[in-house]
CSV table of C-alpha atoms and ligand atoms in Angstrom, one decimal:
chain,number,residue,atom,x,y,z
A,19,MET,CA,86.6,4.7,21.6
A,20,GLU,CA,83.7,4.9,19.2
A,21,PHE,CA,80.2,3.9,20.1
A,22,LYS,CA,78.5,2.7,17.0
A,23,PHE,CA,75.5,0.5,16.2
A,24,THR,CA,76.0,-2.2,13.6
A,25,ALA,CA,74.5,-1.9,10.2
A,26,GLU,CA,71.9,-4.6,11.2
A,27,GLU,CA,71.0,-2.6,14.3
A,28,GLU,CA,70.6,0.6,12.3
A,29,LYS,CA,68.5,-1.2,9.7
A,30,PHE,CA,66.3,-2.5,12.4
A,31,ARG,CA,65.8,1.0,13.9
A,32,VAL,CA,64.7,2.3,10.5
A,33,GLU,CA,62.3,-0.6,10.1
A,34,LEU,CA,60.8,0.0,13.6
A,35,ARG,CA,60.5,3.7,12.9
A,36,GLU,CA,58.6,3.0,9.7
A,37,PHE,CA,56.4,0.6,11.5
A,38,LEU,CA,55.6,3.1,14.3
A,39,THR,CA,54.9,5.9,11.8
A,40,LYS,CA,52.3,3.5,10.1
A,41,GLU,CA,50.7,2.2,13.3
A,42,LEU,CA,50.6,5.3,15.5
A,43,PRO,CA,47.8,7.9,14.8
A,44,ASP,CA,48.8,11.0,12.9
A,45,GLY,CA,50.3,13.7,15.2
A,46,TRP,CA,50.9,11.1,17.9
A,47,THR,CA,52.7,12.8,20.9
A,48,GLY,CA,52.4,9.9,23.3
A,49,GLY,CA,49.8,8.3,25.4
A,50,GLY,CA,49.5,6.9,28.9
A,51,GLU,CA,48.5,3.6,30.3
A,52,GLU,CA,45.0,4.7,31.4
A,53,GLU,CA,41.5,3.3,31.3
A,54,GLY,CA,39.4,3.0,28.2
A,55,ASP,CA,40.5,3.4,24.6
A,56,ASP,CA,44.2,4.0,25.5
A,57,TRP,CA,44.4,0.6,27.1
A,58,ASP,CA,42.7,-1.1,24.1
A,59,PHE,CA,45.3,0.6,21.9
A,60,GLU,CA,48.0,-0.5,24.2
A,61,LEU,CA,46.9,-4.1,23.8
A,62,GLU,CA,46.4,-3.8,20.1
A,63,MET,CA,50.0,-2.5,19.7
A,64,ARG,CA,51.3,-5.2,22.0
A,65,LYS,CA,49.9,-7.9,19.8
A,66,LYS,CA,51.4,-6.3,16.7
A,67,LEU,CA,54.8,-5.9,18.3
A,68,ALA,CA,54.6,-9.5,19.6
A,69,ASP,CA,53.7,-10.8,16.1
A,70,LYS,CA,56.8,-9.1,14.8
A,71,GLY,CA,58.8,-10.9,17.5
A,72,TRP,CA,60.1,-7.6,18.9
A,73,LEU,CA,58.8,-7.7,22.5
A,74,THR,CA,61.2,-10.4,23.5
A,75,MET,CA,63.8,-10.6,20.7
A,76,ALA,CA,66.8,-11.2,23.0
A,77,TRP,CA,65.2,-14.2,24.7
A,78,PRO,CA,66.2,-17.8,23.7
A,79,GLU,CA,64.1,-19.2,21.0
A,80,GLU,CA,62.6,-22.0,23.1
A,81,TYR,CA,60.8,-19.4,25.2
A,82,GLY,CA,59.5,-17.3,22.4
A,83,GLY,CA,62.4,-15.1,21.6
A,84,SER,CA,64.7,-14.9,18.6
A,85,GLY,CA,68.0,-15.0,20.3
A,86,ALA,CA,68.9,-11.4,19.1
A,87,SER,CA,71.5,-9.4,20.8
A,88,HIS,CA,70.8,-7.3,23.9
A,89,MET,CA,71.9,-4.3,21.9
A,90,MET,CA,69.2,-5.0,19.4
A,91,GLN,CA,66.7,-5.2,22.3
A,92,LEU,CA,68.2,-1.8,23.4
A,93,VAL,CA,67.5,-0.3,20.0
A,94,PHE,CA,63.9,-1.4,20.3
A,95,ALA,CA,63.5,0.0,23.8
A,96,GLU,CA,65.2,3.2,23.0
A,97,GLU,CA,63.1,3.9,19.9
A,98,MET,CA,59.8,2.9,21.6
A,99,ALA,CA,60.5,5.2,24.5
A,100,TYR,CA,61.7,8.1,22.2
A,101,GLN,CA,58.5,7.7,20.1
A,102,ARG,CA,56.4,7.4,23.4
A,103,ALA,CA,54.9,4.3,21.8
A,104,PRO,CA,52.6,2.0,23.7
A,105,GLY,CA,52.6,-1.8,23.7
A,106,ARG,CA,55.1,-3.2,26.1
A,107,ASP,CA,54.3,-5.0,29.4
A,108,GLN,CA,57.4,-3.9,31.2
A,109,PHE,CA,56.5,-6.1,34.2
A,110,GLY,CA,56.4,-9.2,32.1
A,111,THR,CA,59.1,-8.6,29.4
A,112,LYS,CA,61.7,-6.5,31.2
A,113,MET,CA,61.3,-7.7,34.9
A,114,LEU,CA,59.7,-11.1,35.4
A,115,ALA,CA,61.0,-12.9,32.3
A,116,PRO,CA,64.8,-12.3,32.8
A,117,THR,CA,64.3,-13.1,36.5
A,118,LEU,CA,62.5,-16.4,35.7
A,119,MET,CA,65.3,-17.3,33.2
A,120,ILE,CA,67.7,-17.1,36.2
A,121,HIS,CA,65.7,-18.5,39.1
A,122,GLY,CA,62.7,-20.3,37.6
A,123,THR,CA,62.1,-24.0,37.1
A,124,GLU,CA,61.9,-25.3,33.5
A,125,GLU,CA,58.2,-25.9,34.1
A,126,GLN,CA,57.7,-22.2,35.2
A,127,LYS,CA,59.6,-20.9,32.2
A,128,ARG,CA,57.6,-23.1,29.8
A,129,GLU,CA,54.3,-22.0,31.4
A,130,TYR,CA,54.9,-18.3,31.9
A,131,LEU,CA,57.4,-17.0,29.2
A,132,PRO,CA,55.6,-17.9,25.9
A,133,PRO,CA,52.3,-15.9,26.8
A,134,ILE,CA,54.5,-12.9,27.6
A,135,ALA,CA,56.3,-13.2,24.3
A,136,ARG,CA,53.0,-13.5,22.5
A,137,GLY,CA,51.8,-10.3,24.2
A,138,GLU,CA,48.8,-12.1,25.7
A,139,VAL,CA,49.2,-11.3,29.4
A,140,GLN,CA,49.7,-8.4,31.8
A,141,TRP,CA,51.7,-8.8,34.9
A,142,CYS,CA,51.9,-6.7,38.0
A,143,GLN,CA,54.3,-6.4,40.9
A,144,GLY,CA,53.1,-7.1,44.5
A,145,TYR,CA,56.1,-5.9,46.5
A,146,SER,CA,55.2,-2.7,48.5
A,147,GLU,CA,52.8,-2.7,51.4
A,148,PRO,CA,51.3,0.1,53.4
A,149,GLU,CA,54.0,-0.3,56.1
A,150,SER,CA,56.8,-1.6,53.8
A,151,GLY,CA,58.4,0.4,51.0
A,152,SER,CA,62.1,1.3,51.2
A,153,ASP,CA,62.4,-1.3,54.0
A,154,LEU,CA,60.8,-3.9,51.8
A,155,ALA,CA,62.1,-6.9,53.8
A,156,SER,CA,59.8,-5.9,56.6
A,157,LEU,CA,56.8,-7.0,54.5
A,158,GLN,CA,53.9,-8.8,56.3
A,159,THR,CA,51.8,-10.5,53.6
A,160,ARG,CA,51.7,-14.1,54.8
A,161,ALA,CA,51.8,-17.3,52.8
A,162,VAL,CA,51.0,-20.4,54.7
A,163,GLU,CA,51.5,-23.9,53.3
A,164,ASP,CA,48.3,-25.9,53.0
A,165,GLY,CA,48.5,-29.2,51.0
A,166,ASP,CA,49.7,-28.4,47.5
A,167,ASP,CA,49.1,-24.7,47.9
A,168,PHE,CA,50.2,-21.6,49.8
A,169,VAL,CA,47.3,-19.6,51.2
A,170,VAL,CA,48.1,-15.8,50.9
A,171,ASN,CA,46.7,-13.1,53.2
A,172,GLY,CA,47.8,-9.4,53.2
A,173,THR,CA,47.7,-6.0,51.5
A,174,LYS,CA,49.9,-4.7,48.7
A,175,ILE,CA,49.9,-1.0,47.7
A,176,TRP,CA,51.0,1.2,44.7
A,177,THR,CA,50.5,-1.9,42.5
A,178,SER,CA,50.8,-0.4,39.0
A,179,ASN,CA,48.5,-1.9,36.4
A,180,ALA,CA,46.9,-4.4,38.9
A,181,HIS,CA,43.5,-3.3,37.5
A,182,HIS,CA,44.6,-4.8,34.1
A,183,ALA,CA,46.7,-7.6,35.3
A,184,ASP,CA,46.3,-11.4,34.8
A,185,HIS,CA,49.1,-12.3,37.2
A,186,VAL,CA,51.1,-10.9,40.0
A,187,MET,CA,54.6,-11.6,41.3
A,188,VAL,CA,54.1,-11.4,45.0
A,189,LEU,CA,56.6,-11.3,47.8
A,190,THR,CA,55.3,-13.1,50.9
A,191,ARG,CA,56.5,-13.9,54.4
A,192,THR,CA,56.7,-17.7,54.8
A,193,ASP,CA,58.8,-17.8,58.0
A,194,PRO,CA,57.8,-15.1,60.5
A,195,ASP,CA,60.4,-16.3,63.0
A,196,ALA,CA,63.4,-16.0,60.7
A,197,PRO,CA,65.5,-12.8,60.3
A,198,LYS,CA,63.5,-10.6,58.0
A,199,HIS,CA,65.4,-11.1,54.7
A,200,ARG,CA,65.4,-14.9,55.3
A,201,GLY,CA,61.7,-15.6,55.7
A,202,ILE,CA,60.4,-14.3,52.4
A,203,SER,CA,59.2,-16.3,49.3
A,204,PHE,CA,58.5,-15.2,45.8
A,205,LEU,CA,55.3,-16.5,44.4
A,206,LEU,CA,53.4,-16.2,41.0
A,207,ALA,CA,49.7,-15.7,41.6
A,208,ASP,CA,46.6,-15.5,39.4
A,209,MET,CA,44.9,-12.1,39.8
A,210,LYS,CA,41.6,-13.4,38.4
A,211,GLN,CA,40.6,-15.6,41.3
A,212,PRO,CA,38.3,-15.2,44.4
A,213,GLY,CA,40.0,-13.4,47.3
A,214,VAL,CA,41.9,-10.9,45.1
A,215,GLU,CA,40.5,-7.4,45.5
A,216,VAL,CA,41.9,-4.5,43.5
A,217,ARG,CA,41.1,-1.0,44.9
A,218,PRO,CA,42.0,1.9,42.6
A,219,ILE,CA,44.2,4.8,43.7
A,220,ILE,CA,44.1,8.1,41.7
A,221,ASN,CA,47.5,9.8,41.4
A,222,MET,CA,48.3,13.6,41.6
A,223,ALA,CA,48.1,13.9,37.8
A,224,ASN,CA,44.5,12.6,38.1
A,225,ASN,CA,45.3,9.2,36.5
A,226,HIS,CA,44.5,5.7,37.5
A,227,SER,CA,47.8,3.8,37.2
A,228,PHE,CA,48.3,2.1,40.6
A,229,ASN,CA,46.1,0.4,43.2
A,230,MET,CA,45.8,-1.3,46.5
A,231,VAL,CA,45.5,-5.1,46.2
A,232,VAL,CA,44.1,-7.1,49.1
A,233,PHE,CA,44.7,-10.9,49.3
A,234,ASP,CA,42.1,-12.8,51.3
A,235,ASP,CA,42.8,-16.5,51.5
A,236,VAL,CA,44.2,-16.5,48.0
A,237,ARG,CA,45.5,-19.9,46.9
A,238,VAL,CA,48.8,-20.2,45.0
A,239,PRO,CA,50.0,-23.7,43.9
A,240,LYS,CA,53.4,-24.6,45.4
A,241,ARG,CA,54.7,-25.2,41.9
A,242,ASN,CA,54.5,-21.3,41.5
A,243,LEU,CA,57.2,-20.8,44.1
A,244,VAL,CA,60.2,-19.2,42.3
A,245,GLY,CA,63.6,-20.1,43.8
A,246,GLU,CA,63.8,-21.7,47.2
A,247,LEU,CA,61.3,-21.4,50.0
A,248,ASN,CA,62.3,-18.5,52.3
A,249,ARG,CA,65.0,-17.3,49.9
A,250,GLY,CA,62.6,-15.2,47.8
A,251,TRP,CA,64.4,-12.0,48.8
A,252,TYR,CA,67.2,-12.8,46.4
A,253,VAL,CA,64.8,-13.5,43.6
A,254,GLY,CA,63.0,-10.3,44.3
A,255,ALA,CA,66.3,-8.3,44.3
A,256,THR,CA,67.3,-9.8,40.9
A,257,LEU,CA,64.0,-8.5,39.5
A,258,LEU,CA,64.6,-5.0,40.9
A,259,ASP,CA,68.0,-4.9,39.2
A,260,PHE,CA,66.2,-5.6,35.9
A,261,GLU,CA,63.4,-3.1,36.7
A,262,ARG,CA,65.9,-0.3,37.4
A,263,SER,CA,67.8,-1.0,34.2
A,264,GLY,CA,66.8,0.5,30.9
A,265,VAL,CA,67.4,3.1,28.2
A,266,GLU,CA,63.8,4.4,28.6
A,267,TYR,CA,64.8,7.1,31.1
A,268,SER,CA,67.3,8.7,28.7
A,269,ALA,CA,65.4,8.2,25.5
A,270,GLY,CA,62.2,9.7,26.9
A,271,THR,CA,64.1,12.7,28.3
A,272,LYS,CA,66.0,13.2,25.1
A,273,ARG,CA,62.7,13.6,23.2
A,274,THR,CA,61.2,16.0,25.7
A,275,LEU,CA,64.5,18.0,25.7
A,276,GLU,CA,64.6,18.2,21.9
A,277,GLU,CA,61.0,19.4,21.8
A,278,LEU,CA,61.9,22.1,24.4
A,279,ILE,CA,64.9,23.2,22.4
A,280,GLN,CA,62.9,23.5,19.3
A,281,PHE,CA,60.2,25.4,21.1
A,282,CYS,CA,62.9,27.9,22.3
A,283,LYS,CA,64.1,28.3,18.7
A,284,ASP,CA,60.6,28.9,17.4
A,285,ASN,CA,59.3,31.3,20.1
A,286,SER,CA,60.3,34.8,21.3
A,287,ARG,CA,59.8,36.8,24.4
A,288,ASN,CA,60.3,40.6,24.6
A,289,GLY,CA,61.6,40.6,21.0
A,290,ARG,CA,64.3,37.9,21.6
A,291,ARG,CA,64.2,34.3,20.7
A,292,LEU,CA,64.1,32.2,23.9
A,293,ILE,CA,67.1,30.2,22.8
A,294,ASP,CA,69.1,33.5,22.5
A,295,ASP,CA,68.7,34.1,26.2
A,296,PRO,CA,72.1,32.8,27.6
A,297,LYS,CA,70.5,31.6,30.8
A,298,ILE,CA,68.2,29.4,28.8
A,299,SER,CA,70.7,28.2,26.3
A,300,ARG,CA,73.2,27.3,29.1
A,301,LYS,CA,70.5,25.4,30.9
A,302,LEU,CA,69.6,23.4,27.8
A,303,ALA,CA,73.2,22.7,27.1
A,304,ASP,CA,73.8,21.4,30.6
A,305,LEU,CA,70.7,19.1,30.4
A,306,THR,CA,71.8,17.8,27.0
A,307,VAL,CA,75.2,16.7,28.5
A,308,LYS,CA,73.4,15.0,31.3
A,309,THR,CA,71.0,13.2,28.9
A,310,GLU,CA,74.0,11.9,27.0
A,311,ILE,CA,75.5,10.6,30.2
A,312,SER,CA,72.2,8.9,31.1
A,313,ARG,CA,72.2,7.2,27.7
A,314,LEU,CA,75.7,5.9,28.1
A,315,ILE,CA,75.0,4.4,31.5
A,316,SER,CA,72.1,2.5,30.0
A,317,TYR,CA,74.3,1.3,27.1
A,318,GLN,CA,76.7,0.0,29.7
A,319,ILE,CA,73.9,-1.9,31.4
A,320,ALA,CA,72.8,-3.4,28.1
A,321,TRP,CA,76.3,-4.5,27.4
A,322,MET,CA,76.5,-6.2,30.9
A,323,GLN,CA,73.3,-8.1,30.2
A,324,SER,CA,74.7,-9.2,26.9
A,325,ALA,CA,77.7,-10.5,28.8
A,326,GLY,CA,75.4,-12.5,31.1
A,327,LEU,CA,76.0,-10.2,34.1
A,328,VAL,CA,73.2,-8.9,36.3
A,329,PRO,CA,73.7,-5.1,36.6
A,330,ASN,CA,73.4,-4.0,40.2
A,331,LYS,CA,75.0,-0.7,41.2
A,332,GLU,CA,74.9,0.2,37.5
A,333,SER,CA,71.1,-0.1,37.5
A,334,SER,CA,70.9,2.1,40.6
A,335,MET,CA,73.1,4.6,39.0
A,336,GLY,CA,71.1,4.6,35.8
A,337,LYS,CA,67.8,4.8,37.7
A,338,SER,CA,68.6,7.6,40.0
A,339,PHE,CA,70.5,9.6,37.4
A,340,GLY,CA,67.8,9.1,34.7
A,341,THR,CA,64.8,9.9,36.9
A,342,GLU,CA,66.4,12.9,38.5
A,343,LEU,CA,67.2,14.1,35.0
A,344,GLN,CA,63.5,13.7,34.0
A,345,GLN,CA,62.6,16.0,36.8
A,346,ALA,CA,65.3,18.5,36.0
A,347,VAL,CA,64.1,18.7,32.4
A,348,ALA,CA,60.5,19.1,33.4
A,349,ARG,CA,61.5,21.8,35.9
A,350,ALA,CA,63.6,23.7,33.3
A,351,GLY,CA,60.6,23.4,30.9
A,352,MET,CA,58.2,24.9,33.5
A,353,GLU,CA,60.6,27.8,34.1
A,354,ILE,CA,61.1,28.5,30.4
A,355,LEU,CA,57.4,28.2,29.5
A,356,GLY,CA,56.4,30.5,32.4
A,357,LEU,CA,52.7,30.5,33.5
A,358,TYR,CA,51.5,29.0,30.3
A,359,GLY,CA,53.5,25.9,31.0
A,360,GLN,CA,51.0,25.0,33.8
A,361,LEU,CA,48.1,24.6,31.3
A,362,GLU,CA,46.9,21.1,30.9
A,363,PRO,CA,47.0,19.3,27.5
A,364,ASP,CA,43.3,20.0,26.7
A,365,SER,CA,43.8,23.8,26.8
A,366,LYS,CA,44.3,25.4,23.3
A,367,HIS,CA,46.9,27.7,24.9
A,368,SER,CA,49.1,25.1,26.4
A,369,PRO,CA,52.6,25.1,24.9
A,370,LEU,CA,53.9,21.7,23.5
A,371,GLN,CA,50.3,20.3,24.0
A,372,GLY,CA,50.8,20.3,27.8
A,373,ARG,CA,53.6,17.8,27.6
A,374,ILE,CA,55.9,19.7,30.0
A,375,GLU,CA,53.0,20.1,32.5
A,376,GLN,CA,52.4,16.4,32.3
A,377,SER,CA,56.0,15.5,32.6
A,378,TYR,CA,56.4,17.8,35.6
A,379,MET,CA,53.4,16.1,37.3
A,380,MET,CA,54.4,12.5,36.4
A,381,SER,CA,58.1,12.8,37.0
A,382,VAL,CA,57.6,13.6,40.7
A,383,SER,CA,56.9,9.9,41.3
A,384,ALA,CA,59.8,8.7,39.1
A,385,THR,CA,62.4,9.1,41.9
A,386,ILE,CA,60.1,7.1,44.3
A,387,ALA,CA,58.9,4.2,42.1
A,388,ALA,CA,61.2,1.2,41.8
A,389,GLY,CA,63.0,2.4,45.0
A,390,THR,CA,63.7,6.0,45.9
A,391,SER,CA,66.8,7.9,45.0
A,392,GLU,CA,68.0,7.7,48.6
A,393,ILE,CA,67.8,3.9,48.4
A,394,GLN,CA,69.6,3.8,45.1
A,395,ARG,CA,72.4,5.9,46.6
A,396,ASN,CA,72.6,3.5,49.6
A,397,ILE,CA,73.0,0.6,47.1
A,398,ILE,CA,75.7,2.5,45.1
A,399,ALA,CA,77.5,3.3,48.4
A,400,THR,CA,77.4,-0.1,49.9
A,401,ARG,CA,77.4,-2.6,47.1
A,402,GLY,CA,79.2,-0.4,44.5
A,403,LEU,CA,81.8,1.4,46.6
A,404,GLY,CA,82.0,-1.1,49.5
A,405,LEU,CA,81.3,1.6,52.1
A,406,PRO,CA,79.9,0.4,55.4
A,407,ARG,CA,76.1,0.2,55.9
B,518,FAD,C1,54.4,5.7,40.4
B,518,FAD,C2,54.7,4.6,41.3
B,518,FAD,C3,54.5,3.3,40.9
B,518,FAD,C4,54.8,2.2,41.8
B,518,FAD,N1,54.5,0.9,41.4
B,518,FAD,C5,54.7,-0.1,42.3
B,518,FAD,C6,54.4,-1.4,41.9
B,518,FAD,O1,53.9,-1.7,40.8
B,518,FAD,N2,54.6,-2.4,42.8
B,518,FAD,C7,55.1,-2.2,44.0
B,518,FAD,O2,55.3,-3.1,44.8
B,518,FAD,N3,55.4,-0.9,44.4
B,518,FAD,C8,55.2,0.1,43.6
B,518,FAD,N4,55.5,1.4,44.0
B,518,FAD,C9,56.0,1.6,45.4
B,518,FAD,C10,57.4,2.1,45.5
B,518,FAD,O3,58.3,1.0,45.3
B,518,FAD,C11,57.6,2.7,46.9
B,518,FAD,O4,56.8,3.9,47.0
B,518,FAD,C12,59.0,3.0,47.2
B,518,FAD,O5,59.8,1.8,47.4
B,518,FAD,C13,59.2,3.9,48.5
B,518,FAD,O6,58.4,3.3,49.6
B,518,FAD,P1,57.4,4.2,50.4
B,518,FAD,O7,56.5,4.9,49.5
B,518,FAD,O8,56.8,3.3,51.5
B,518,FAD,O9,58.3,5.3,51.1
B,518,FAD,P2,59.2,5.1,52.5
B,518,FAD,O10,59.9,3.9,52.4
B,518,FAD,O11,58.3,5.4,53.6
B,518,FAD,O12,60.2,6.3,52.3
B,518,FAD,C14,59.9,7.7,52.8
B,518,FAD,C15,61.1,8.5,52.6
B,518,FAD,O13,62.2,8.0,53.5
B,518,FAD,C16,63.4,7.8,52.7
B,518,FAD,N5,64.1,6.6,53.3
B,518,FAD,C17,63.5,5.5,53.7
B,518,FAD,N6,64.4,4.6,54.1
B,518,FAD,C18,65.6,5.2,53.9
B,518,FAD,C19,67.0,4.8,54.1
B,518,FAD,N7,67.3,3.6,54.6
B,518,FAD,N8,68.0,5.7,53.8
B,518,FAD,C20,67.7,6.9,53.3
B,518,FAD,N9,66.4,7.3,53.1
B,518,FAD,C21,65.4,6.5,53.4
B,518,FAD,C22,62.9,7.5,51.3
B,518,FAD,O14,63.9,7.7,50.4
B,518,FAD,C23,61.7,8.4,51.2
B,518,FAD,O15,62.2,9.7,50.8
B,518,FAD,C24,55.3,2.5,43.1
B,518,FAD,C25,55.5,3.8,43.5
B,518,FAD,C26,55.2,4.8,42.7
B,518,FAD,C27,55.4,6.3,43.1
């Protein structure tokens, strides 16, 4: 079997690369989604990518896409992640949009999809709560019907990008007497309204990327209920499958690993090139094999999406394997770079401009966000292998 991109896909990759070379600052090594200038740049890039029609190219045309293949979309995601390029609202494009296409009403699709395609809005995900993470179905945020609205009260936590968001997809309890999975509804709420309070949380890498969000009598029109009342668990679970899919894990890791390999070729210790140390070269070879496996899992997921299937155990496989690999590469990098590896990017002595240090710090949370590795393994075991709960 030969895995090959079509000539059209390869042509698009070249076009995208040229675009990124032109648009990204000289010497670009990647940015974060932080406050200030970086966020302005994020939005600027988003608009340019949207104008090209690239953010949502696999969507149907009526919602702002161009009906391109999922493999074409994969090429875009892979190249963007490899170049560490900013500009995508993953919550909107990768998670909410495909979920709405399955569970949303026609009115919801027409209202919410085009602004995502035009790169005009930022979404965030209100799932986790202070007492509900892995056991998400135990969530307590209440939504009570009142006329044409729901009135929402409760607290969400670890809400990434809430401080930038225009809208939130929020899981709420609408029937407190039903079994926990059967009393949940999936709502789309406006973040810029009275009663929504966003409290910043600073992570261990000293970045502001997530928040606590408090809802105090927040009104959500009933037309913003996605799927059936009290059946929101299933809508929320579909979204998680899309969230956990993606070639980003392997493409980002591939880049870091390539940089590490180059560093080991260019630098010596005790008169010997690092790469000539068999312990190091074997480690790098092993990680290269695993990066390739991670890439192939994500290609399979893209193929499933192109066949109209919702990847489930495959997403959990890709997510757990890809994020554990991110950590393994960062750990190997820290071991190879020695004490200098701990220096932050602003130190002139930090190897690879502190990228391994940053990756080491940031990848800790990768096996927690979007469901921990333990939860992914539970899904693979029960839904994938049919093992008992
Ligand atoms: C960087 C980052 C970004 C995030 N962004 C968002 C966001 O935008 N929106 C959002 O809603 N949430 C977000 N989260 C929250 C994330 O989804 C939760 O942290 C995650 O689901 C785990 O929940 P918890 O932190 O409450 O841990 P807990 O559920 O308390 O888990 C603690 C430990 O127990 C283990 N465990 C729990 N239950 C089981 C079980 N049944 N079997 C085996 N082991 C188990 C877990 O694996 C873990 O090791 C984010 C988290 C991070 C780290």
